[in-house]
Coordinates of C-alpha atoms in Angstrom, one line a residue:
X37 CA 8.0 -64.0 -28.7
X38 CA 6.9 -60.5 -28.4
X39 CA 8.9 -57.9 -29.4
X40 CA 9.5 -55.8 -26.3
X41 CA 8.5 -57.0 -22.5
X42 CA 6.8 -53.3 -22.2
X43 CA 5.9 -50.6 -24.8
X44 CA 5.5 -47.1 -23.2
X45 CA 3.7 -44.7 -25.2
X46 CA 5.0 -41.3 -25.5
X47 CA 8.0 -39.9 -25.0
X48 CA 6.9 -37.2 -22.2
X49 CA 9.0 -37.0 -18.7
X50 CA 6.7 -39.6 -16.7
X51 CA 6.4 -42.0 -19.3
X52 CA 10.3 -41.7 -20.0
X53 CA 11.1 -42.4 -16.2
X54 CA 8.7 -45.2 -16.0
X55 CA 10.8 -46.7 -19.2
X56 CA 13.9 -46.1 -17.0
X57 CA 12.6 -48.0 -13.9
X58 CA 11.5 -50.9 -16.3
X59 CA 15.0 -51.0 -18.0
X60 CA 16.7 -50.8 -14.9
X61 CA 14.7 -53.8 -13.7
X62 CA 15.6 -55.8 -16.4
X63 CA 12.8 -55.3 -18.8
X64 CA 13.0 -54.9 -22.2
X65 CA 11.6 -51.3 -23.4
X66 CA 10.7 -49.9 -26.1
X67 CA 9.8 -46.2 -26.2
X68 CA 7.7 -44.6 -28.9
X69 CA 7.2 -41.0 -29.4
X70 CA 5.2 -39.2 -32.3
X71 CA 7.1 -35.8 -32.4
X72 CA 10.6 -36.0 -33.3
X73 CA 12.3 -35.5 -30.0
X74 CA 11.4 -36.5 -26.6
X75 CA 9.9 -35.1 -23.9
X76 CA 7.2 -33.5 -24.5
X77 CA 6.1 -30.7 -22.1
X78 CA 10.1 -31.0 -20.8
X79 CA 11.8 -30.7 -23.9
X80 CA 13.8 -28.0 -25.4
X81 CA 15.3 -26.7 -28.8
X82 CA 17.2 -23.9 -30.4
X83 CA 14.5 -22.0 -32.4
X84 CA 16.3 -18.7 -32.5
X85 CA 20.1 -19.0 -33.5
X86 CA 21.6 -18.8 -29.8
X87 CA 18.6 -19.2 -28.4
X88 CA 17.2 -22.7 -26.3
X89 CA 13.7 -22.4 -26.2
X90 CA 11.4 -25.0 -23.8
X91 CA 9.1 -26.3 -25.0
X92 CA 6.8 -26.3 -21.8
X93 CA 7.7 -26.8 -18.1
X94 CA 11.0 -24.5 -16.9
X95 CA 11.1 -24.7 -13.4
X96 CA 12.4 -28.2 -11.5
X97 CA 11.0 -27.8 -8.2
X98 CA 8.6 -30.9 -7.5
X99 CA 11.0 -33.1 -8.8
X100 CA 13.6 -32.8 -6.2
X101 CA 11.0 -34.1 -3.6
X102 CA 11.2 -37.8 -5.3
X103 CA 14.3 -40.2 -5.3
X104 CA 14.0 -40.4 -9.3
X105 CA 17.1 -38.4 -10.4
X106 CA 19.3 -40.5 -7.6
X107 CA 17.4 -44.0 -8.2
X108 CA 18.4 -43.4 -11.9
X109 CA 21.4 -41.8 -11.5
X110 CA 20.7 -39.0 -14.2
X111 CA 23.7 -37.3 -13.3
X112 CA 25.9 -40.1 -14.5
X113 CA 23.3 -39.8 -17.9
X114 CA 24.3 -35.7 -18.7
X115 CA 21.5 -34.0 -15.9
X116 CA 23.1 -31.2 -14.5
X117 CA 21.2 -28.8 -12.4
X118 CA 21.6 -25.5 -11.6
X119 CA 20.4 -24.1 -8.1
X120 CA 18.3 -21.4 -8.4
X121 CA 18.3 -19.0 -5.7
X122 CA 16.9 -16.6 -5.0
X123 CA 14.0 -18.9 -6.0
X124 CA 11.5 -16.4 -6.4
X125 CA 10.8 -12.6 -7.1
X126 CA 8.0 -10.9 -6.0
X127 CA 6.4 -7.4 -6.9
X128 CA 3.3 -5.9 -7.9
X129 CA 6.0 -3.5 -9.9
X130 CA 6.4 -0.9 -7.1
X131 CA 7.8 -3.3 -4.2
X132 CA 9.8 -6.2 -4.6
X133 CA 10.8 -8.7 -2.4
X134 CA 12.4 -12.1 -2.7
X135 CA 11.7 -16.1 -1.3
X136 CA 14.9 -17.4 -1.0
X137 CA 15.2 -21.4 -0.2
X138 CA 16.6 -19.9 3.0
X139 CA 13.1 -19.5 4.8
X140 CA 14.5 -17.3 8.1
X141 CA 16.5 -15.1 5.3
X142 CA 13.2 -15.0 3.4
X143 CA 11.3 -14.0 6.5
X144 CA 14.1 -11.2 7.7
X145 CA 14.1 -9.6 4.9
X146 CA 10.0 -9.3 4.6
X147 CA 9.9 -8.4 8.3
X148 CA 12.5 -5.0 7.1
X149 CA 10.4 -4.7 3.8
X150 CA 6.7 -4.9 5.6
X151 CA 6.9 -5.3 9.6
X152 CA 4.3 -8.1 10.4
X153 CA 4.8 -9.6 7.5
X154 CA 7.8 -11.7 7.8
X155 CA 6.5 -13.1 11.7
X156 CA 3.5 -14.1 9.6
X157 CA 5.1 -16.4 7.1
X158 CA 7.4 -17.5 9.8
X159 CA 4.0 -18.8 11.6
X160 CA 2.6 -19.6 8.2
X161 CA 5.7 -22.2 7.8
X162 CA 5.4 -23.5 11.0
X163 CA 2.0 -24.5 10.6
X164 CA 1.9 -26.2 7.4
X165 CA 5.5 -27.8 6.9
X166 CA 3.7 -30.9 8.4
X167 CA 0.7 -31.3 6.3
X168 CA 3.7 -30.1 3.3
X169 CA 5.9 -33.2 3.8
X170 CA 2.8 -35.3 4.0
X171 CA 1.4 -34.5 0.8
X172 CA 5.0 -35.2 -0.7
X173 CA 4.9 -38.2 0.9
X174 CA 1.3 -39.0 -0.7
X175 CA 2.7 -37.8 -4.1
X176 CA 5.5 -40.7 -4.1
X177 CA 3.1 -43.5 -3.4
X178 CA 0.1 -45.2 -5.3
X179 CA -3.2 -42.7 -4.3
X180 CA -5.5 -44.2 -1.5
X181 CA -9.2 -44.0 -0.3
X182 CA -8.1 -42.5 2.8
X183 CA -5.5 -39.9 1.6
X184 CA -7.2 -37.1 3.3
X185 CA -7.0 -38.4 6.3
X186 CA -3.5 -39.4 5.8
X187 CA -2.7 -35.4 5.2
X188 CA -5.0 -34.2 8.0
X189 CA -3.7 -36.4 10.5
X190 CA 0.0 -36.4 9.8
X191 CA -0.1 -32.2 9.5
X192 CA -0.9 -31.6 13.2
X193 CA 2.1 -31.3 15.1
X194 CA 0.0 -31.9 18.3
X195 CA -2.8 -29.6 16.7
X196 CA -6.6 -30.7 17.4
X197 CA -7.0 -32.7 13.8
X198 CA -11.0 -31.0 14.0
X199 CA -8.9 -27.7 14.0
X200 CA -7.2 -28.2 11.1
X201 CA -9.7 -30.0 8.4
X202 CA -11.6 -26.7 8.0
X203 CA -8.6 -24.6 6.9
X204 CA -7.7 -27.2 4.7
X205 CA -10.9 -27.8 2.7
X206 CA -11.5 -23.6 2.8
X207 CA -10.1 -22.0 -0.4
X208 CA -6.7 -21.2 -0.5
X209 CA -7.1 -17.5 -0.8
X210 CA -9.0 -17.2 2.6
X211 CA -6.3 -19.0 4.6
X212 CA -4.0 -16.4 2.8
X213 CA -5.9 -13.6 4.1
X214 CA -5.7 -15.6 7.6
X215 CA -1.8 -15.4 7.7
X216 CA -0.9 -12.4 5.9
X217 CA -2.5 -8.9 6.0
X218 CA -0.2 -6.9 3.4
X219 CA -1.8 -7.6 -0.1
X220 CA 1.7 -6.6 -1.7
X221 CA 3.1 -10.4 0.3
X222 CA -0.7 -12.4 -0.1
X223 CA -0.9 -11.5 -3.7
X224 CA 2.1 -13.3 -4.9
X225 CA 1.6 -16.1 -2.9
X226 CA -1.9 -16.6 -4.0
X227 CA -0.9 -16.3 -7.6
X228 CA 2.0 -19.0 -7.2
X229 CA -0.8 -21.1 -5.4
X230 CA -3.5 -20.6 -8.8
X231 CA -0.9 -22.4 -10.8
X232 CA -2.5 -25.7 -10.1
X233 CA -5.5 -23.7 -11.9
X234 CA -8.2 -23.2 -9.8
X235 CA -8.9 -19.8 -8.6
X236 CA -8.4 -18.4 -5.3
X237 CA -12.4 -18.7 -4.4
X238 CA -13.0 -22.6 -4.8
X239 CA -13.3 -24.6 -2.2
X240 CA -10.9 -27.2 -0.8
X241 CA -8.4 -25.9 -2.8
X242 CA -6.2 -24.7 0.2
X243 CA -3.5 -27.7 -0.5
X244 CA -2.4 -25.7 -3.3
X245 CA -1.1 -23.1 -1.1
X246 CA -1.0 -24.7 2.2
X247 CA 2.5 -26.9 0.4
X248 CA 4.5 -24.0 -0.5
X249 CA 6.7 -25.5 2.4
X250 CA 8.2 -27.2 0.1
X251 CA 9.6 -25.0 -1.9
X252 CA 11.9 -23.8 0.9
X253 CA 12.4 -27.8 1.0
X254 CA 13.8 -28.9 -2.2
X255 CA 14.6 -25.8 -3.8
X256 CA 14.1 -24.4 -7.5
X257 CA 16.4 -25.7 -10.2
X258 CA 17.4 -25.8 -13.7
X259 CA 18.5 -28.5 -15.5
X260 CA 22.0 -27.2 -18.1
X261 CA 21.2 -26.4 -21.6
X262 CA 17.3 -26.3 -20.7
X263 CA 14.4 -27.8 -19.3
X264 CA 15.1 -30.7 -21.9
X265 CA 18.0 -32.0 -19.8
X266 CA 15.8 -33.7 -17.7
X267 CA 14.4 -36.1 -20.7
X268 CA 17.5 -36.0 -22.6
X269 CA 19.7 -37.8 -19.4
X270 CA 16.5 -40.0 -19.0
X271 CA 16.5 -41.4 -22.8
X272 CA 20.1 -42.1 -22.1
X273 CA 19.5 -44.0 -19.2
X274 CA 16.7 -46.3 -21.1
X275 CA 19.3 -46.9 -23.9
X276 CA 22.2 -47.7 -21.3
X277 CA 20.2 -50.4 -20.0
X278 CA 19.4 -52.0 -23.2
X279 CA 15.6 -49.9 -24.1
X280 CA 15.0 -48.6 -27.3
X281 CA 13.4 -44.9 -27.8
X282 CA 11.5 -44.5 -31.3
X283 CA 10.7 -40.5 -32.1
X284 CA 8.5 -39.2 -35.1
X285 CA 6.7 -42.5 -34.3
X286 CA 3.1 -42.1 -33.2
X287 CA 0.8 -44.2 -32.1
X288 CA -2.4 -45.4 -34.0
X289 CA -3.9 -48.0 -31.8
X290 CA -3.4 -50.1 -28.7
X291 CA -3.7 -53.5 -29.7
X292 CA -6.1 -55.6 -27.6
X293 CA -6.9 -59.2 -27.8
X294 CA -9.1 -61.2 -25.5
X295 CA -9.3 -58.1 -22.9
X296 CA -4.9 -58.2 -22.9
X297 CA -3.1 -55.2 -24.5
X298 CA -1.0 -56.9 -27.0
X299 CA 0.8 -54.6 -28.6
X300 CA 1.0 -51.4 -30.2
X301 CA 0.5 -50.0 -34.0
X302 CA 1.6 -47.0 -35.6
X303 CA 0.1 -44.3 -37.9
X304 CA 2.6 -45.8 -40.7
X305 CA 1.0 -49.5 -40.3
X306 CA 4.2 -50.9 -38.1
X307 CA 3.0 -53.2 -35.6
X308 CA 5.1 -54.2 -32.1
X309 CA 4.2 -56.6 -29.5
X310 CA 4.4 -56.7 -25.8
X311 CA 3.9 -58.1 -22.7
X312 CA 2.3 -54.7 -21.1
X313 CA 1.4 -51.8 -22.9
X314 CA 1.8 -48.2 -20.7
X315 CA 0.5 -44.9 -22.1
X316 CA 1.9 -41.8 -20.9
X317 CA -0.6 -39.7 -23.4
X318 CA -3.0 -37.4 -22.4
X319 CA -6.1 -40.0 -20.6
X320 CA -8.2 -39.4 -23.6
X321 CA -5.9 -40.3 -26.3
X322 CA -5.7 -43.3 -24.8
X323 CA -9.0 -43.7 -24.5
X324 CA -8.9 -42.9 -28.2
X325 CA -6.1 -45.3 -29.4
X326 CA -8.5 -48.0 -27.8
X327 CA -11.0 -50.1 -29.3
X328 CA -14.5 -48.7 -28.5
X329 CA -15.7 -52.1 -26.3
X330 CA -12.5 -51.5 -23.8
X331 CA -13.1 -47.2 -23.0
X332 CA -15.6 -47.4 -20.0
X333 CA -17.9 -43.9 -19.9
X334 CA -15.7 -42.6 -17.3
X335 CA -13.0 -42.2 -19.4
X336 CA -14.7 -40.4 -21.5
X337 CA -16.1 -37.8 -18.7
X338 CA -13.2 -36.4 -17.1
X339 CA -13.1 -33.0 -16.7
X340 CA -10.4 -31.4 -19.4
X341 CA -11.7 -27.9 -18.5
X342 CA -11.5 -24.6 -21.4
X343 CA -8.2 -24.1 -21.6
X344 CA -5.8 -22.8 -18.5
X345 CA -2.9 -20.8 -19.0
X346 CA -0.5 -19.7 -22.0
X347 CA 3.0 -18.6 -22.3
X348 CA 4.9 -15.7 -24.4
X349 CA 8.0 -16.9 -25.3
X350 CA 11.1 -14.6 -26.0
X351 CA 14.5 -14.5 -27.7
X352 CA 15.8 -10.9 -26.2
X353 CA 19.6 -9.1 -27.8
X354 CA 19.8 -7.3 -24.0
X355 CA 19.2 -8.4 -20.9
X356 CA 15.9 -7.7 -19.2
X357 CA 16.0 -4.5 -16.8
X358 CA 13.5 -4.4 -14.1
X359 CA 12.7 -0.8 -13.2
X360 CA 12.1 -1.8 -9.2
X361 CA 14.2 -4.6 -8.4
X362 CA 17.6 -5.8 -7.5
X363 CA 19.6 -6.8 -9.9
X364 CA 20.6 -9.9 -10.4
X365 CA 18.4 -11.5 -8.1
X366 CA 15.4 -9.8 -10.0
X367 CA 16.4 -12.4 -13.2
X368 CA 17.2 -15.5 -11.4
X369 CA 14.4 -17.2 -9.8
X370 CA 10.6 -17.3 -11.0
X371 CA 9.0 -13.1 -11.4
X372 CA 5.4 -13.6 -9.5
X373 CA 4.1 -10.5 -10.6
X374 CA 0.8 -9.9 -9.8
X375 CA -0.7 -6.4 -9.3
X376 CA -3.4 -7.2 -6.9
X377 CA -5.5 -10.1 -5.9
X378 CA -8.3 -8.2 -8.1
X379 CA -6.0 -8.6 -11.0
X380 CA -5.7 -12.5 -10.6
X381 CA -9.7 -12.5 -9.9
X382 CA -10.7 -10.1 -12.8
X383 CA -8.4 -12.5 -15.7
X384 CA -10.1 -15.5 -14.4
X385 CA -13.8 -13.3 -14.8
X386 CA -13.1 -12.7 -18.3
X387 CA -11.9 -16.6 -19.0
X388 CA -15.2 -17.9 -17.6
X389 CA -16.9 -15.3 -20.0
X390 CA -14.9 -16.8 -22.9
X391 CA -12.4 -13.7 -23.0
X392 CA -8.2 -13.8 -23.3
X393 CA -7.3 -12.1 -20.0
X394 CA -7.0 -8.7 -20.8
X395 CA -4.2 -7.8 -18.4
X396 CA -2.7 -10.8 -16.8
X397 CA -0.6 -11.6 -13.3
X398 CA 2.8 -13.2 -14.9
X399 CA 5.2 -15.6 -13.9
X400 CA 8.2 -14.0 -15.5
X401 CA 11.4 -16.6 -16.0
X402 CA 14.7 -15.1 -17.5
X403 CA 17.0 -18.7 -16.5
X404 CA 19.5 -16.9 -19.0
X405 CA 20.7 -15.7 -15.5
X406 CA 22.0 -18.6 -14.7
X407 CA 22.7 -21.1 -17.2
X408 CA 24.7 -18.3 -20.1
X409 CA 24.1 -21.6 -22.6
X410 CA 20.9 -20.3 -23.0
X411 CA 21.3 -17.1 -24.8
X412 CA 24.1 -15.2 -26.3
X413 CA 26.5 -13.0 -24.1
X414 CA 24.5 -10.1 -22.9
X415 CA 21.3 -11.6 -24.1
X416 CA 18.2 -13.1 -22.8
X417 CA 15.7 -15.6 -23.1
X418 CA 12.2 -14.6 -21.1
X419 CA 9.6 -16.8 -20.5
X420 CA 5.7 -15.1 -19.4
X421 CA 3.2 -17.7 -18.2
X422 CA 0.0 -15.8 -18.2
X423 CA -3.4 -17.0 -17.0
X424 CA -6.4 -17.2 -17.5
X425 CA -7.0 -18.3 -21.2
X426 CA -9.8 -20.2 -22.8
X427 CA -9.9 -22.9 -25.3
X428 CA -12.9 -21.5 -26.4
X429 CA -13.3 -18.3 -27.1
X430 CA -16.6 -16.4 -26.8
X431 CA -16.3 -14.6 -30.0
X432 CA -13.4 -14.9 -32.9
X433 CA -10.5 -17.5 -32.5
X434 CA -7.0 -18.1 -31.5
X435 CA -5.7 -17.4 -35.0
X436 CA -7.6 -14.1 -35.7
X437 CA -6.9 -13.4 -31.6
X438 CA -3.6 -14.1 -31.0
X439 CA -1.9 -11.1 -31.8
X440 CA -4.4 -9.5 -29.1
X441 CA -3.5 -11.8 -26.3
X442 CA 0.3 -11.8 -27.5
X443 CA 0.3 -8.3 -26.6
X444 CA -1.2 -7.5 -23.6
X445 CA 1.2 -9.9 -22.3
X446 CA 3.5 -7.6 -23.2
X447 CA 2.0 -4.8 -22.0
X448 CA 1.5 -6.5 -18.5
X449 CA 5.1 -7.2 -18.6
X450 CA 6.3 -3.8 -19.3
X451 CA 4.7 -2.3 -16.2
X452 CA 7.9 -4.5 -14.3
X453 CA 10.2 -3.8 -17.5
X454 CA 9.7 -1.2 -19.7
X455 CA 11.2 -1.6 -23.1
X456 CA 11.4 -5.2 -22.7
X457 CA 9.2 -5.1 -26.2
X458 CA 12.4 -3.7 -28.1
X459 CA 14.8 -6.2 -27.2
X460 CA 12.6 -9.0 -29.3
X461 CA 14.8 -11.2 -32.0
X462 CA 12.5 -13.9 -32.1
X463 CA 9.6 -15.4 -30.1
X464 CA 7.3 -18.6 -30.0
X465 CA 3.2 -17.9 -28.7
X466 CA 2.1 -20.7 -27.3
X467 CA -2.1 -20.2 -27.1
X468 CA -4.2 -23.3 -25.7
X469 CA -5.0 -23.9 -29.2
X470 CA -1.3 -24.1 -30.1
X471 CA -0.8 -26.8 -26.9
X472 CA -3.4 -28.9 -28.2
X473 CA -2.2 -29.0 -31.6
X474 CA 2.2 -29.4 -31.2
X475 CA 2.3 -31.3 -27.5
X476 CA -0.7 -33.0 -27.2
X477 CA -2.5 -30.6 -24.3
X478 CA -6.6 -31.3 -24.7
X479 CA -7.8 -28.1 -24.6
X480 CA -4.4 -26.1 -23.3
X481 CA -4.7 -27.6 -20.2
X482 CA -1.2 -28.2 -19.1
X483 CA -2.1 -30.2 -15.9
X484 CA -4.0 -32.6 -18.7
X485 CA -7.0 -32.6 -16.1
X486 CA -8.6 -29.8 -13.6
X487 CA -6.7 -30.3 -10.9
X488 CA -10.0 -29.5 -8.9
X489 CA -10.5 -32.1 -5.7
X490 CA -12.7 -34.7 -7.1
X491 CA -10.0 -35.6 -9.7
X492 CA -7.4 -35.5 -7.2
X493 CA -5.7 -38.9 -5.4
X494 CA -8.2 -41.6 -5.9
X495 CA -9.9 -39.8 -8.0
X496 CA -7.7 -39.2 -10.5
X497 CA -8.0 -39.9 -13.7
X498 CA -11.0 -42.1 -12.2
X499 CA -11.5 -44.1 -9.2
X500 CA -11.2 -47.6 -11.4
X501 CA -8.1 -46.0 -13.0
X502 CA -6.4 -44.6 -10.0
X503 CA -3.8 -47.5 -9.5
X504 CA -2.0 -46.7 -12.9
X505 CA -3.9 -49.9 -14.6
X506 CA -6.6 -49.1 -17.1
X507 CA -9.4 -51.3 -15.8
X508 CA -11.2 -54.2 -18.0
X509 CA -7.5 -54.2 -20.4
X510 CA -5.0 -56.6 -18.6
X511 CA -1.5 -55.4 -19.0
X512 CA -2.5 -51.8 -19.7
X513 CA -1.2 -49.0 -17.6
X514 CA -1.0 -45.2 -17.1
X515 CA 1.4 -42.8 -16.0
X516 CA 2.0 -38.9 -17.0
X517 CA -0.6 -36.0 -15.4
X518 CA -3.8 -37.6 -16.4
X519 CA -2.6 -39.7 -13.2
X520 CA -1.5 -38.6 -9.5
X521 CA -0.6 -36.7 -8.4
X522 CA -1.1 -34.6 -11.6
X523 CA 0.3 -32.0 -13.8
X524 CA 3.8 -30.3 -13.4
X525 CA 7.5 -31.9 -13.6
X526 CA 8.0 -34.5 -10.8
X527 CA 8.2 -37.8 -12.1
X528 CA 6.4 -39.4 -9.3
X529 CA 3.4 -40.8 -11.7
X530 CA 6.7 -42.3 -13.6
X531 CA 7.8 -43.8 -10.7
X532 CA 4.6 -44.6 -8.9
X533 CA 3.4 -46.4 -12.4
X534 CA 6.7 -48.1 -12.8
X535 CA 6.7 -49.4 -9.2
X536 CA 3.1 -51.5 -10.2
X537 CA 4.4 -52.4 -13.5
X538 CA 7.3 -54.0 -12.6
X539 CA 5.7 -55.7 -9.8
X540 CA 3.3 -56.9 -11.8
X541 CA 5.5 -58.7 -15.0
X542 CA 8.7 -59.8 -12.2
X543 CA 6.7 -60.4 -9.1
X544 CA 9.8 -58.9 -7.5
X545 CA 9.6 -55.3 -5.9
X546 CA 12.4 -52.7 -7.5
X547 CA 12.1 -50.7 -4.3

């Protein structure tokens, strides 16, 4: 008898809610994680006295576009979220102005702040709510061939389909320029947009603007206590229905016998069987934990990219004061803060030429505002996401470069807040290489792969490898964002994984 029905591992939000749905269904789990807490990229700990730090991803938005937190009842398991609203900020440092999930507030108040302008993202919403809930759908379901078509078709609202395909394979910072003539509304927009990573200019990149719909949709939240709630509530719900979760227990090698995953083997010699094995690592250290006979040459040549983004994080004795903007509102949603468009363009210039961004766009999160677990009374945490930085670096590295990067993220950051740079108690710099090295980030690439169109959907992490099974390995299976629908915390590759997994070892359907 094998020791566990399904091994999942990793410990990271999508492999923790496929573990859920397999516990749920009856399946015996067994979870096991290398670092010594779960979740991963959604995980958070006190590394300033007072002070809860995450680890990676802070904002719940995509999540609450999936059944997962009411199909596993995270609530009863300790998730408790916090609406955040307004649920973004907006300013190039001299004008702000504020998304609220309220779209016809939103637009009212843009219309008073820049006439046009609000009219314009009313029309903008009207036109691409459709093709929004379509791709949400697509997110919650297994990728297809014909996923394009799905969006294209679905999005028209009575709109000639032959219309609409152009905008949608055009880059997303020309259909901004199509809606929206004021930079100081475009800018922002297009810099929330770039957080999938690619830049304004590439084409067929307008999805990643063209579903900001959604956010207006299901909202912005946070979970209490931290991002960390998320997988915390989630490792409770495995346990309540009888799985087992392992931490400071990594994972040496995928066992594989007769072209069946067999089992698993840890760095300390410990072997466990299974029934199915399911990785929710990075696609390449799975690829790596394999024997070499069973990784096809496609595994091996997805595109990881040089790097992406990386984030300043701070432990603040005040709270932070925005010289321009409206307080409290300034501190509780997401800061996009983005000078110009040029701005966005000229960091991404220097990142192609091997260079730390020299003066980066930020998104600016202070959820002190509304969770006061976070921080001490009259205290802060602050979060600055920053793009673009290279794994690579043209000349030097990360360790002889950090302090460079480290502050003109703070410099950027005081044009919105001056003296922010005073309030510092503690801090944690998180470079690409330091992503790499502590959660298991190839290359500081957050989103795991480019999230470029030919490793989206089918494509991703591979056309063979797009239904969550690795091909040639029976009982082998992915999940996490080397799968669809990709990086950022949703829980729909968890879901979507879980939903072939258990079909496969029950031949019964969970949903």
């Amino acid at each position: 008898m094998p020791d566990f029905d399904v091994i999942v591992m990793g410990a990271g939000h999508n492999a923790l809610v496929t573990a859920a749905y397999a516990a749920k269904a009856g399946l015996k789990v067994g979870v096991f994680e290398r670092r010594h807490m779960v979740g991963g990229a959604v995980s958070t700990e006190e590394l300033v006295p007072g002070y809860q730090f995450d680890y990676g991803g802070s904002a719940h938005i995509l999540i609450r576009l999936t059944p997962v937190v009411r199909e596993l009842e995270l609530t009863r398991h300790g998730l408790h979220y916090l609406e955040v609203d307004p649920m973004f900020h907006a300013s190039d440092g001299e004008t702000p102005w504020f998304i609220h999930r309220d779209a016809d507030r939103t637009a009212r108040e843009l219309e008073a702040i820049f006439p046009g302008q609000g009219e314009a993202y009313r029309r903008f919403l009207d036109d691409w709510t459709p093709f929004a809930r379509s791709v949400a759908d697509l997110f919650n379901s297994a990728p297809g061939p014909l996923d394009m078509g799905k969006m294209v078709m679905s999005s028209g609202r009575g709109r000639d389909w032959m219309e609409q395909l152009p905008r949608i394979l055009r880059p997303y910072g020309d259909v901004a320029k199509e809606y929206f003539s004021e930079e100081r509304v475009r800018a922002p927009l297009v810099w929330m947009a770039a957080q999938s990573g690619p830049p304004p200019s590439d084409p067929l990149s307008a999805p990643f603007l063209l579903w900001h719909p959604l956010y207006h949709e299901g909202g912005v939240a946070r979970p209490k206590g931290g991002s960390g709630g998320l997988t915390k509530a989630l490792k409770r719900a495995i346990e309540a229905d009888g799985g087992q979760v392992f931490v400071n227990a990594p994972v040496k090698d995928i066992l594989v016998k007769d072209g069946k995953a067999q089992g698993v083997q840890l760095e300390g010699g410990e072997v466990y069987t299974a029934r199915a094995v399911v990785s929710g690592a990075h696609v390449l250290t799975t690829a790596g934990a394999l024997p070499d006979e069973y990784v096809p040459a496609s595994a091996r040549q997805v595109r990881v990219g040089n790097g992406f983004g990386m984030v300043l994080r701070l432990a603040l004795d005040g709270q932070v004061q925005y010289r321009q903007h409206t307080e409290p509102d300034s501190r509780t949603g997401l800061g996009l803060l983005i000078k110009s468009e040029q701005q966005l363009m000229k960091g991404y210039g220097e990142y192609l030429a091997g260079q730390p961004t020299s003066d980066p766009p930020l998104i600016a999160m202070s959820f002190s505002a509304v969770d006061d677990s976070l921080a001490p009374p009259g205290s802060d945490v602050l979060w600055l996401w920053a793009q673009y930085y290279p794994y690579e670096l043209a000349s030097g590295t990360w360790e002889t470069r950090v302090n460079e990067a480290r502050d003109n993220i703070l410099n950027a950051f005081e044009h919105y807040a001056p003296g922010t740079r005073d309030r510092i108690v503690g801090e944690l710099v998180q470079t690409p290489q330091w992503l790499e090295t502590n959660l298991g980030l190839h290359r500081g690439n957050v989103m795991h792969l480019e999230m470029s169109f030919d490793q989206m959907f089918s494509f991703r992490p591979w056309m063979k490898a797009s239904g969550y099974r690795w091909p040639g390995v029976g009982g082998l299976y992915l999940t996490g964002a080397s799968t669809h629908p990709g990086g950022g915390i949703m829980g729909a590759s968890g879901r979507n994984a879980a939903s072939v997994l258990v079909r496969d070892l029950t031949r019964r359907r969970w949903r």
